[in-house]
PDB file of C-alpha atoms in Angstrom:
ATOM      1  CA  MET A   1     -22.327   3.623  19.038  1.00 88.00           C
ATOM      2  CA  ASN A   2     -24.041   6.940  19.392  1.00 92.00           C
ATOM      3  CA  GLN A   3     -23.638   9.669  16.811  1.00 91.00           C
ATOM      4  CA  THR A   4     -21.763  12.162  19.161  1.00 93.00           C
ATOM      5  CA  ALA A   5     -19.177   9.422  20.174  1.00 94.00           C
ATOM      6  CA  LEU A   6     -18.699   8.449  16.410  1.00 95.00           C
ATOM      7  CA  GLU A   7     -18.219  12.108  15.384  1.00 96.00           C
ATOM      8  CA  LYS A   8     -15.670  12.582  18.115  1.00 96.00           C
ATOM      9  CA  ILE A   9     -13.765   9.523  16.872  1.00 97.00           C
ATOM     10  CA  ILE A  10     -13.939  10.609  13.262  1.00 97.00           C
ATOM     11  CA  ASN A  11     -12.615  14.171  14.264  1.00 97.00           C
ATOM     12  CA  SER A  12      -9.793  12.412  16.105  1.00 97.00           C
ATOM     13  CA  ILE A  13      -8.889  10.408  13.049  1.00 97.00           C
ATOM     14  CA  PHE A  14      -8.722  13.652  11.044  1.00 97.00           C
ATOM     15  CA  GLU A  15      -6.441  15.169  13.648  1.00 96.00           C
ATOM     16  CA  THR A  16      -4.158  12.076  13.809  1.00 97.00           C
ATOM     17  CA  LEU A  17      -3.926  12.017   9.972  1.00 96.00           C
ATOM     18  CA  GLU A  18      -2.924  15.675   9.957  1.00 92.00           C
ATOM     19  CA  GLU A  19       0.101  14.835  12.073  1.00 89.00           C
ATOM     20  CA  ALA A  20       0.982  11.760   9.929  1.00 93.00           C
ATOM     21  CA  ILE A  21       0.729  13.385   6.548  1.00 93.00           C
ATOM     22  CA  VAL A  22       3.894  15.458   7.069  1.00 90.00           C
ATOM     23  CA  SER A  23       5.857  12.242   7.606  1.00 89.00           C
ATOM     24  CA  TYR A  24       5.407  11.496   3.919  1.00 88.00           C
ATOM     25  CA  GLN A  25       7.673  14.358   2.955  1.00 86.00           C
ATOM     26  CA  ASN A  26      10.470  11.950   3.097  1.00 85.00           C
ATOM     27  CA  SER A  27       8.873   9.762   0.554  1.00 87.00           C
ATOM     28  CA  PRO A  28       9.203  11.533  -2.902  1.00 88.00           C
ATOM     29  CA  GLU A  29       7.109   8.787  -4.596  1.00 89.00           C
ATOM     30  CA  ASP A  30       4.229   9.899  -2.422  1.00 86.00           C
ATOM     31  CA  TRP A  31       4.858  13.562  -1.766  1.00 87.00           C
ATOM     32  CA  ASP A  32       5.531  14.358  -5.456  1.00 87.00           C
ATOM     33  CA  ILE A  33       1.979  13.093  -6.209  1.00 87.00           C
ATOM     34  CA  SER A  34       0.168  15.567  -3.977  1.00 92.00           C
ATOM     35  CA  ASP A  35       2.627  17.862  -2.333  1.00 92.00           C
ATOM     36  CA  GLY A  36       0.776  17.099   0.864  1.00 91.00           C
ATOM     37  CA  ASN A  37      -2.753  17.947  -0.564  1.00 95.00           C
ATOM     38  CA  VAL A  38      -4.607  14.754   0.236  1.00 97.00           C
ATOM     39  CA  ALA A  39      -8.159  13.992   1.258  1.00 98.00           C
ATOM     40  CA  ILE A  40     -10.182  11.467   3.312  1.00 98.00           C
ATOM     41  CA  CYS A  41     -13.905  10.573   2.995  1.00 98.00           C
ATOM     42  CA  ILE A  42     -15.752   8.552   5.560  1.00 98.00           C
ATOM     43  CA  LEU A  43     -19.304   7.253   5.003  1.00 98.00           C
ATOM     44  CA  THR A  44     -21.354   5.700   7.901  1.00 97.00           C
ATOM     45  CA  GLU A  45     -23.745   2.800   7.384  1.00 96.00           C
ATOM     46  CA  ASP A  46     -26.714   5.302   7.276  1.00 95.00           C
ATOM     47  CA  GLY A  47     -25.048   7.455   4.574  1.00 96.00           C
ATOM     48  CA  ARG A  48     -23.645  10.258   6.539  1.00 97.00           C
ATOM     49  CA  VAL A  49     -20.584  11.751   4.890  1.00 98.00           C
ATOM     50  CA  TYR A  50     -17.562  13.115   6.662  1.00 98.00           C
ATOM     51  CA  GLY A  51     -14.454  14.435   4.903  1.00 98.00           C
ATOM     52  CA  LYS A  52     -11.358  16.492   5.358  1.00 98.00           C
ATOM     53  CA  LEU A  53      -9.019  18.011   2.840  1.00 98.00           C
ATOM     54  CA  PHE A  54      -5.362  18.627   3.831  1.00 96.00           C
ATOM     55  CA  GLY A  55      -2.982  21.042   2.226  1.00 95.00           C
ATOM     56  CA  THR A  56      -3.313  24.460   0.658  1.00 95.00           C
ATOM     57  CA  ASP A  57      -3.926  23.720  -3.010  1.00 96.00           C
ATOM     58  CA  LYS A  58      -7.685  23.859  -3.355  1.00 97.00           C
ATOM     59  CA  LEU A  59      -7.731  22.340  -6.915  1.00 97.00           C
ATOM     60  CA  LYS A  60      -5.617  19.316  -5.840  1.00 96.00           C
ATOM     61  CA  GLY A  61      -7.712  18.987  -2.695  1.00 97.00           C
ATOM     62  CA  ARG A  62     -10.895  19.056  -4.795  1.00 97.00           C
ATOM     63  CA  HIS A  63      -9.521  16.295  -7.065  1.00 97.00           C
ATOM     64  CA  PHE A  64      -8.195  14.096  -4.349  1.00 97.00           C
ATOM     65  CA  PHE A  65     -11.542  14.437  -2.333  1.00 98.00           C
ATOM     66  CA  SER A  66     -13.459  13.431  -5.399  1.00 97.00           C
ATOM     67  CA  VAL A  67     -11.290  10.249  -5.721  1.00 96.00           C
ATOM     68  CA  ALA A  68     -11.534   9.626  -1.899  1.00 97.00           C
ATOM     69  CA  TYR A  69     -15.392   9.856  -2.133  1.00 97.00           C
ATOM     70  CA  LYS A  70     -15.517   7.436  -5.055  1.00 96.00           C
ATOM     71  CA  LYS A  71     -13.413   4.934  -3.025  1.00 96.00           C
ATOM     72  CA  ALA A  72     -15.481   5.364   0.100  1.00 98.00           C
ATOM     73  CA  SER A  73     -18.762   5.117  -1.666  1.00 97.00           C
ATOM     74  CA  GLN A  74     -17.598   1.977  -3.584  1.00 96.00           C
ATOM     75  CA  VAL A  75     -16.706   0.396  -0.238  1.00 97.00           C
ATOM     76  CA  TRP A  76     -20.109   1.502   1.161  1.00 98.00           C
ATOM     77  CA  ILE A  77     -21.964  -0.129  -1.809  1.00 96.00           C
ATOM     78  CA  THR A  78     -19.916  -3.314  -2.028  1.00 96.00           C
ATOM     79  CA  GLY A  79     -18.448  -3.895   1.497  1.00 96.00           C
ATOM     80  CA  GLN A  80     -15.094  -4.686  -0.174  1.00 95.00           C
ATOM     81  CA  ARG A  81     -11.782  -2.770  -0.376  1.00 96.00           C
ATOM     82  CA  THR A  82     -11.254  -0.997  -3.629  1.00 95.00           C
ATOM     83  CA  GLY A  83      -8.783  -3.045  -5.727  1.00 92.00           C
ATOM     84  CA  ASP A  84     -10.102  -6.329  -4.181  1.00 93.00           C
ATOM     85  CA  TYR A  85     -13.546  -5.729  -5.478  1.00 93.00           C
ATOM     86  CA  GLU A  86     -12.253  -5.303  -9.017  1.00 90.00           C
ATOM     87  CA  LYS A  87     -10.432  -8.572  -8.760  1.00 91.00           C
ATOM     88  CA  ILE A  88     -13.765 -10.242  -7.880  1.00 91.00           C
ATOM     89  CA  VAL A  89     -15.608  -8.645 -10.807  1.00 91.00           C
ATOM     90  CA  PHE A  90     -12.943  -8.994 -13.484  1.00 88.00           C
ATOM     91  CA  GLY A  91     -11.280 -12.264 -12.124  1.00 90.00           C
ATOM     92  CA  GLY A  92     -14.305 -14.305 -12.998  1.00 89.00           C
ATOM     93  CA  GLU A  93     -15.910 -14.592  -9.518  1.00 92.00           C
ATOM     94  CA  MET A  94     -18.659 -12.429 -10.599  1.00 91.00           C
ATOM     95  CA  ASP A  95     -20.360 -11.494 -13.881  1.00 90.00           C
ATOM     96  CA  PRO A  96     -19.534  -7.722 -14.421  1.00 88.00           C
ATOM     97  CA  GLU A  97     -23.183  -7.250 -15.226  1.00 88.00           C
ATOM     98  CA  ASP A  98     -24.047  -8.376 -11.751  1.00 91.00           C
ATOM     99  CA  SER A  99     -22.001  -5.634 -10.071  1.00 92.00           C
ATOM    100  CA  PRO A 100     -24.110  -3.008  -8.333  1.00 93.00           C
ATOM    101  CA  ILE A 101     -21.684  -0.402  -9.719  1.00 91.00           C
ATOM    102  CA  GLU A 102     -22.063   0.070 -13.469  1.00 84.00           C
ATOM    103  CA  LEU A 103     -18.935  -0.273 -15.577  1.00 80.00           C
ATOM    104  CA  PRO A 104     -16.767   1.712 -16.027  1.00 81.00           C
ATOM    105  CA  ASP A 105     -17.443   3.285 -12.691  1.00 83.00           C
ATOM    106  CA  LEU A 106     -15.456   0.856 -10.538  1.00 83.00           C
ATOM    107  CA  ILE A 107     -12.694   3.037  -9.143  1.00 80.00           C
ATOM    108  CA  GLY A 108     -10.010   0.352  -9.331  1.00 82.00           C
ATOM    109  CA  TRP A 109      -7.406   2.227  -7.211  1.00 88.00           C
ATOM    110  CA  VAL A 110      -6.339   0.878  -3.814  1.00 93.00           C
ATOM    111  CA  GLY A 111      -7.274   3.186  -0.942  1.00 95.00           C
ATOM    112  CA  GLY A 112     -10.822   2.477  -0.094  1.00 97.00           C
ATOM    113  CA  GLN A 113     -11.458   0.169   2.896  1.00 98.00           C
ATOM    114  CA  PRO A 114     -14.150  -0.909   5.457  1.00 98.00           C
ATOM    115  CA  ILE A 115     -13.189  -0.052   8.978  1.00 97.00           C
ATOM    116  CA  LYS A 116     -15.152  -1.561  11.896  1.00 96.00           C
ATOM    117  CA  ILE A 117     -15.199   0.630  15.082  1.00 94.00           C
ATOM    118  CA  GLU A 118     -17.070  -1.217  17.833  1.00 91.00           C
ATOM    119  CA  ASP A 119     -20.504  -2.004  16.332  1.00 93.00           C
ATOM    120  CA  THR A 120     -20.235   0.486  13.508  1.00 95.00           C
ATOM    121  CA  GLN A 121     -18.969  -0.088  10.008  1.00 97.00           C
ATOM    122  CA  LEU A 122     -17.328   2.824   8.269  1.00 98.00           C
ATOM    123  CA  SER A 123     -16.490   3.055   4.527  1.00 98.00           C
ATOM    124  CA  VAL A 124     -13.296   5.065   4.208  1.00 98.00           C
ATOM    125  CA  GLY A 125     -11.530   6.398   1.119  1.00 98.00           C
ATOM    126  CA  PHE A 126      -8.210   8.220   1.220  1.00 97.00           C
ATOM    127  CA  SER A 127      -6.508   9.772  -1.701  1.00 96.00           C
ATOM    128  CA  GLY A 128      -3.309  11.549  -2.401  1.00 95.00           C
ATOM    129  CA  PHE A 129      -0.498   9.017  -1.829  1.00 94.00           C
ATOM    130  CA  ARG A 130       0.212   5.565  -3.387  1.00 92.00           C
ATOM    131  CA  GLY A 131      -2.603   3.277  -2.767  1.00 91.00           C
ATOM    132  CA  PHE A 132      -0.969   1.000  -0.301  1.00 92.00           C
ATOM    133  CA  ASN A 133      -0.008   4.153   1.762  1.00 93.00           C
ATOM    134  CA  ASP A 134      -3.529   5.339   1.464  1.00 94.00           C
ATOM    135  CA  ILE A 135      -4.667   2.134   3.139  1.00 95.00           C
ATOM    136  CA  ASP A 136      -1.766   2.247   5.854  1.00 95.00           C
ATOM    137  CA  ILE A 137      -2.101   5.843   6.847  1.00 96.00           C
ATOM    138  CA  VAL A 138      -5.758   5.441   7.662  1.00 97.00           C
ATOM    139  CA  GLN A 139      -5.340   2.085   9.422  1.00 96.00           C
ATOM    140  CA  THR A 140      -2.503   3.486  11.542  1.00 96.00           C
ATOM    141  CA  ALA A 141      -4.561   6.618  12.497  1.00 96.00           C
ATOM    142  CA  VAL A 142      -7.562   4.525  13.401  1.00 97.00           C
ATOM    143  CA  GLU A 143      -5.486   2.167  15.600  1.00 96.00           C
ATOM    144  CA  LYS A 144      -3.817   5.185  17.294  1.00 96.00           C
ATOM    145  CA  VAL A 145      -7.206   6.905  17.986  1.00 97.00           C
ATOM    146  CA  MET A 146      -8.850   3.637  19.318  1.00 95.00           C
ATOM    147  CA  LEU A 147      -6.161   3.245  21.894  1.00 93.00           C
ATOM    148  CA  THR A 148      -7.504   6.316  23.632  1.00 90.00           C
ATOM    149  CA  TYR A 149     -11.129   5.127  23.597  1.00 84.00           C
TER     150      TYR A 149
END
């Protein structure tokens, strides 16, 4: 996929997320964490970084983007969802010393995931809600955007 088309898709994902974030106001378990200040980070296979902060609290946004970047970069390095990779490392499938990410830098939180768009692999991290919702909100946005492409 060419860079212009990919950037258009990524920007559409950001727009779709902006619409979806407000729906979490009805979920105090999520909204109370961030008050709508959430962040997404997307890394392409060649290391380009795209990101978006949502909300008005710059300090919360900074914190959540930092976490989103760590999630996305761990996916970029390992090819595995965050949370799942830690199970591999600490569940005995891999010697922790063989992990390309030095301990204790494994993020451990759910919310980082690989997303395939046509022939392009994206590594995505989202932060600000509970981990399973971090995963779902991104997957739903990507599915909605790809319906138009």
